């Protein structure tokens, strides 16, 4: 039962990471937010990014290109969480 809970949590972290990476890719491609998929990705990922706002400068501007930095901070945090969960899964396995 514990392995199932850890695997579900690990899946959740991977899903969140995928959302954040998709958000970064859509930002780089300057996606149209009126598109349903892009709008869903932005709205859903915003709830996972809000705790990390204010840790670093919100955006970095290079010439005419503006890049949000908060998704990168959140992605780093969620990668650390995924690593910890995978190590927990390894430590509780009976092999």
Coordinates of N, CA, C and O in Angstrom, one line a residue:
X1 N 0.8 -1.2 0.0 CA 0.0 0.0 0.0 C 0.9 1.3 0.0 O 0.5 2.2 -0.7
X2 N 2.0 1.2 0.8 CA 2.9 2.4 0.8 C 3.5 2.6 -0.5 O 3.7 3.8 -0.9
X3 N 3.9 1.5 -1.2 CA 4.5 1.7 -2.5 C 3.5 2.4 -3.5 O 3.9 3.2 -4.3
X4 N 2.2 2.0 -3.4 CA 1.2 2.6 -4.3 C 1.1 4.1 -4.0 O 1.0 4.9 -4.9
X5 N 1.1 4.5 -2.7 CA 1.0 5.9 -2.4 C 2.2 6.7 -2.9 O 2.1 7.8 -3.5
X6 N 3.4 6.1 -2.7 CA 4.6 6.8 -3.2 C 4.6 6.9 -4.7 O 4.9 7.9 -5.3
X7 N 4.1 5.8 -5.4 CA 4.1 5.9 -6.9 C 3.1 6.9 -7.4 O 3.3 7.6 -8.3
X8 N 1.9 7.0 -6.7 CA 0.9 8.0 -7.1 C 1.5 9.4 -6.8 O 1.3 10.3 -7.7
X9 N 2.2 9.6 -5.7 CA 2.8 10.9 -5.5 C 3.9 11.2 -6.5 O 4.0 12.4 -7.0
X10 N 4.6 10.2 -6.9 CA 5.7 10.4 -7.9 C 5.1 10.7 -9.3 O 5.5 11.6 -10.0
X11 N 4.0 10.1 -9.6 CA 3.2 10.4 -10.8 C 2.7 11.8 -10.8 O 2.8 12.5 -11.8
X12 N 2.2 12.2 -9.7 CA 1.7 13.6 -9.5 C 2.9 14.6 -9.8 O 2.7 15.6 -10.5
X13 N 4.0 14.4 -9.2 CA 5.2 15.3 -9.4 C 5.6 15.3 -10.9 O 5.9 16.4 -11.4
X14 N 5.6 14.1 -11.5 CA 6.0 14.1 -13.0 C 4.9 14.9 -13.8 O 5.3 15.6 -14.7
X15 N 3.7 14.8 -13.4 CA 2.6 15.5 -14.1 C 2.8 17.0 -14.0 O 2.7 17.8 -14.9
X16 N 3.1 17.4 -12.8 CA 3.4 18.9 -12.5 C 4.6 19.3 -13.3 O 4.6 20.4 -13.9
X17 N 5.7 18.5 -13.3 CA 6.9 18.9 -14.0 C 6.5 19.0 -15.5 O 7.0 20.0 -16.2
X18 N 5.7 18.1 -16.1 CA 5.4 18.2 -17.5 C 4.6 19.4 -17.8 O 4.8 20.1 -18.8
X19 N 3.7 19.8 -16.9 CA 2.9 21.0 -17.0 C 3.8 22.3 -17.1 O 3.7 23.2 -17.9
X20 N 4.8 22.3 -16.2 CA 5.7 23.5 -16.1 C 6.6 23.5 -17.3 O 6.8 24.6 -17.9
X21 N 7.1 22.4 -17.8 CA 7.9 22.4 -19.0 C 7.1 22.8 -20.2 O 7.6 23.5 -21.0
X22 N 5.8 22.3 -20.3 CA 5.0 22.7 -21.4 C 4.7 24.2 -21.3 O 4.7 24.9 -22.3
X23 N 4.5 24.8 -20.1 CA 4.3 26.2 -20.0 C 5.5 27.0 -20.5 O 5.4 28.0 -21.2
X24 N 6.7 26.5 -20.1 CA 8.0 27.2 -20.5 C 8.1 27.1 -22.1 O 8.4 28.1 -22.7
X25 N 7.8 26.0 -22.6 CA 7.8 25.8 -24.1 C 6.8 26.8 -24.8 O 7.1 27.4 -25.8
X26 N 5.6 26.9 -24.2 CA 4.6 27.7 -24.8 C 5.0 29.2 -24.7 O 4.7 30.0 -25.6
X27 N 5.7 29.6 -23.6 CA 6.1 30.9 -23.4 C 7.2 31.3 -24.4 O 7.2 32.4 -25.0
X28 N 8.1 30.3 -24.6 CA 9.2 30.5 -25.6 C 8.7 30.7 -27.0 O 9.1 31.5 -27.8
X29 N 7.6 29.9 -27.3 CA 7.0 30.0 -28.7 C 6.0 31.1 -28.8 O 5.4 31.3 -29.9
X30 N 5.8 31.9 -27.7 CA 4.9 33.0 -27.7 C 3.5 32.5 -28.1 O 2.9 33.0 -29.1
X31 N 3.0 31.5 -27.4 CA 1.7 30.9 -27.8 C 0.5 31.8 -27.5 O 0.6 32.7 -26.7
X32 N -0.5 31.6 -28.3 CA -1.7 32.4 -28.2 C -2.5 31.8 -27.0 O -3.0 30.7 -27.0
X33 N -2.8 32.6 -26.0 CA -3.5 32.2 -24.8 C -5.0 32.0 -25.0 O -5.7 31.6 -24.1
X34 N -5.5 32.4 -26.1 CA -6.9 32.2 -26.4 C -7.1 30.8 -26.9 O -8.3 30.3 -26.9
X35 N -6.1 30.0 -27.2 CA -6.2 28.6 -27.6 C -6.5 27.9 -26.3 O -6.0 28.1 -25.2
X36 N -7.5 26.9 -26.4 CA -7.9 26.2 -25.2 C -6.8 25.4 -24.5 O -6.8 25.4 -23.3
X37 N -6.0 24.7 -25.3 CA -4.9 23.9 -24.6 C -3.9 24.9 -23.9 O -3.6 24.6 -22.8
X38 N -3.5 25.9 -24.6 CA -2.5 26.8 -24.0 C -3.1 27.5 -22.7 O -2.4 27.6 -21.7
X39 N -4.4 27.9 -22.8 CA -5.0 28.5 -21.7 C -5.1 27.5 -20.5 O -4.9 27.9 -19.4
X40 N -5.4 26.2 -20.8 CA -5.5 25.2 -19.8 C -4.2 25.0 -19.1 O -4.1 24.9 -17.9
X41 N -3.1 24.9 -19.9 CA -1.8 24.7 -19.3 C -1.4 25.9 -18.4 O -0.9 25.7 -17.3
X42 N -1.7 27.1 -18.9 CA -1.3 28.3 -18.1 C -2.1 28.3 -16.8 O -1.6 28.6 -15.7
X43 N -3.4 28.1 -16.9 CA -4.3 28.2 -15.7 C -3.9 27.1 -14.7 O -3.9 27.3 -13.5
X44 N -3.7 25.9 -15.2 CA -3.4 24.8 -14.3 C -2.0 24.9 -13.7 O -1.9 24.6 -12.5
X45 N -1.0 25.3 -14.5 CA 0.3 25.4 -13.9 C 0.5 26.6 -13.0 O 1.4 26.6 -12.1
X46 N -0.4 27.6 -13.1 CA -0.3 28.8 -12.2 C -0.4 28.4 -10.8 O 0.3 28.9 -9.9
X47 N -1.3 27.4 -10.5 CA -1.5 27.1 -9.1 C -0.3 26.4 -8.5 O -0.1 26.4 -7.3
X48 N 0.5 25.7 -9.3 CA 1.8 25.1 -8.8 C 2.9 26.1 -8.8 O 4.0 25.8 -8.2
X49 N 2.8 27.2 -9.5 CA 3.9 28.2 -9.5 C 3.7 29.3 -8.4 O 4.7 29.9 -8.1
X50 N 2.5 29.5 -8.0 CA 2.3 30.6 -7.0 C 3.1 30.5 -5.8 O 3.6 31.6 -5.3
X51 N 3.4 29.4 -5.2 CA 4.2 29.4 -4.0 C 5.6 29.9 -4.2 O 6.3 30.3 -3.2
X52 N 6.1 29.9 -5.4 CA 7.5 30.2 -5.7 C 7.6 31.7 -6.3 O 8.8 32.1 -6.5
X53 N 6.6 32.4 -6.4 CA 6.6 33.8 -6.8 C 7.3 34.6 -5.8 O 7.0 34.5 -4.6
X54 N 8.2 35.5 -6.2 CA 8.9 36.3 -5.3 C 10.2 35.8 -4.8 O 11.0 36.5 -4.1
X55 N 10.6 34.6 -5.1 CA 11.9 34.0 -4.6 C 13.0 34.7 -5.5 O 14.0 35.1 -4.9
X56 N 12.8 34.8 -6.8 CA 13.7 35.4 -7.6 C 13.0 36.5 -8.4 O 11.7 36.6 -8.3
X57 N 13.7 37.3 -9.2 CA 13.0 38.3 -10.0 C 12.0 37.6 -10.9 O 12.4 36.5 -11.5
X58 N 10.9 38.1 -11.1 CA 9.8 37.4 -11.8 C 10.2 37.2 -13.3 O 9.7 36.2 -13.9
X59 N 10.9 38.0 -13.9 CA 11.2 37.8 -15.3 C 12.6 38.4 -15.7 O 13.2 39.2 -15.0
X60 N 13.1 37.9 -16.8 CA 14.4 38.3 -17.3 C 14.2 38.8 -18.7 O 13.6 38.0 -19.5
X61 N 14.6 40.0 -19.0 CA 14.4 40.5 -20.4 C 15.8 40.6 -21.1 O 16.7 41.3 -20.6
X62 N 15.9 40.0 -22.2 CA 17.1 40.0 -23.1 C 16.6 40.6 -24.4 O 15.8 39.9 -25.1
X63 N 17.0 41.8 -24.8 CA 16.5 42.5 -26.0 C 15.0 42.5 -25.9 O 14.4 43.1 -25.1
X64 N 14.3 41.9 -26.9 CA 12.9 41.9 -26.9 C 12.3 40.6 -26.4 O 11.1 40.4 -26.5
X65 N 13.1 39.8 -25.8 CA 12.6 38.5 -25.3 C 12.5 38.5 -23.8 O 13.5 38.8 -23.1
X66 N 11.3 38.2 -23.3 CA 11.1 38.2 -21.8 C 10.9 36.8 -21.4 O 10.1 36.1 -22.0
X67 N 11.6 36.3 -20.4 CA 11.5 34.9 -19.9 C 11.1 35.0 -18.4 O 11.8 35.6 -17.6
X68 N 10.1 34.2 -18.1 CA 9.7 34.1 -16.7 C 10.6 33.2 -16.0 O 11.0 32.1 -16.5
X69 N 11.1 33.6 -14.8 CA 12.0 32.8 -14.0 C 11.4 31.9 -13.0 O 11.9 30.9 -12.6
X70 N 10.2 32.3 -12.6 CA 9.5 31.5 -11.5 C 9.2 30.0 -12.0 O 9.4 29.1 -11.1
X71 N 8.9 29.7 -13.2 CA 8.7 28.3 -13.6 C 10.0 27.5 -13.4 O 10.0 26.3 -13.1
X72 N 11.2 28.1 -13.7 CA 12.4 27.4 -13.5 C 12.7 27.1 -12.1 O 13.2 26.0 -11.7
X73 N 12.4 28.0 -11.2 CA 12.6 27.8 -9.7 C 11.6 26.6 -9.3 O 12.1 25.7 -8.6
X74 N 10.4 26.7 -9.7 CA 9.4 25.7 -9.3 C 9.8 24.3 -9.9 O 9.7 23.3 -9.2
X75 N 10.3 24.3 -11.1 CA 10.8 23.1 -11.8 C 11.9 22.4 -11.0 O 11.9 21.2 -10.7
X76 N 12.9 23.3 -10.6 CA 14.0 22.8 -9.8 C 13.5 22.1 -8.4 O 13.9 21.0 -8.0
X77 N 12.6 22.8 -7.8 CA 12.0 22.3 -6.5 C 11.3 21.0 -6.8 O 11.5 20.0 -6.0
X78 N 10.5 20.9 -7.8 CA 9.7 19.6 -8.1 C 10.6 18.5 -8.5 O 10.4 17.3 -8.3
X79 N 11.8 18.8 -9.2 CA 12.7 17.8 -9.5 C 13.3 17.2 -8.2 O 13.5 16.0 -8.1
X80 N 13.6 18.1 -7.3 CA 14.2 17.6 -6.0 C 13.2 16.7 -5.3 O 13.5 15.7 -4.8
X81 N 11.9 17.1 -5.3 CA 10.8 16.3 -4.7 C 10.7 15.0 -5.4 O 10.6 13.9 -4.7
X82 N 10.8 14.9 -6.7 CA 10.8 13.7 -7.4 C 11.9 12.8 -7.1 O 11.8 11.5 -6.9
X83 N 13.1 13.3 -6.9 CA 14.3 12.6 -6.5 C 14.1 12.0 -5.1 O 14.4 10.8 -4.9
X84 N 13.6 12.7 -4.2 CA 13.4 12.3 -2.9 C 12.3 11.1 -2.9 O 12.5 10.1 -2.2
X85 N 11.3 11.3 -3.6 CA 10.2 10.3 -3.7 C 10.8 9.0 -4.3 O 10.4 7.9 -3.9
X86 N 11.6 9.1 -5.4 CA 12.2 7.9 -6.0 C 13.1 7.2 -5.0 O 13.1 6.0 -5.0
X87 N 13.8 8.0 -4.2 CA 14.7 7.3 -3.2 C 13.9 6.6 -2.1 O 14.2 5.6 -1.6
X88 N 12.8 7.3 -1.7 CA 11.9 6.6 -0.8 C 11.3 5.3 -1.4 O 11.2 4.3 -0.6
X89 N 11.0 5.3 -2.6 CA 10.4 4.1 -3.3 C 11.5 3.0 -3.3 O 11.2 1.9 -3.0
X90 N 12.7 3.4 -3.5 CA 13.8 2.4 -3.5 C 14.0 1.8 -2.1 O 14.3 0.7 -1.9
X91 N 14.0 2.7 -1.1 CA 14.3 2.3 0.3 C 13.2 1.4 0.8 O 13.4 0.5 1.7
X92 N 11.9 1.5 0.4 CA 10.8 0.7 0.9 C 10.5 -0.5 0.0 O 9.6 -1.3 0.4
X93 N 11.3 -0.7 -1.0 CA 11.0 -1.9 -1.8 C 11.6 -3.1 -1.1 O 12.6 -3.0 -0.4
X94 N 11.1 -4.3 -1.3 CA 11.5 -5.5 -0.6 C 12.5 -6.3 -1.3 O 12.8 -7.4 -1.0
X95 N 13.1 -5.8 -2.4 CA 14.1 -6.5 -3.1 C 15.4 -6.5 -2.5 O 15.9 -5.7 -1.9

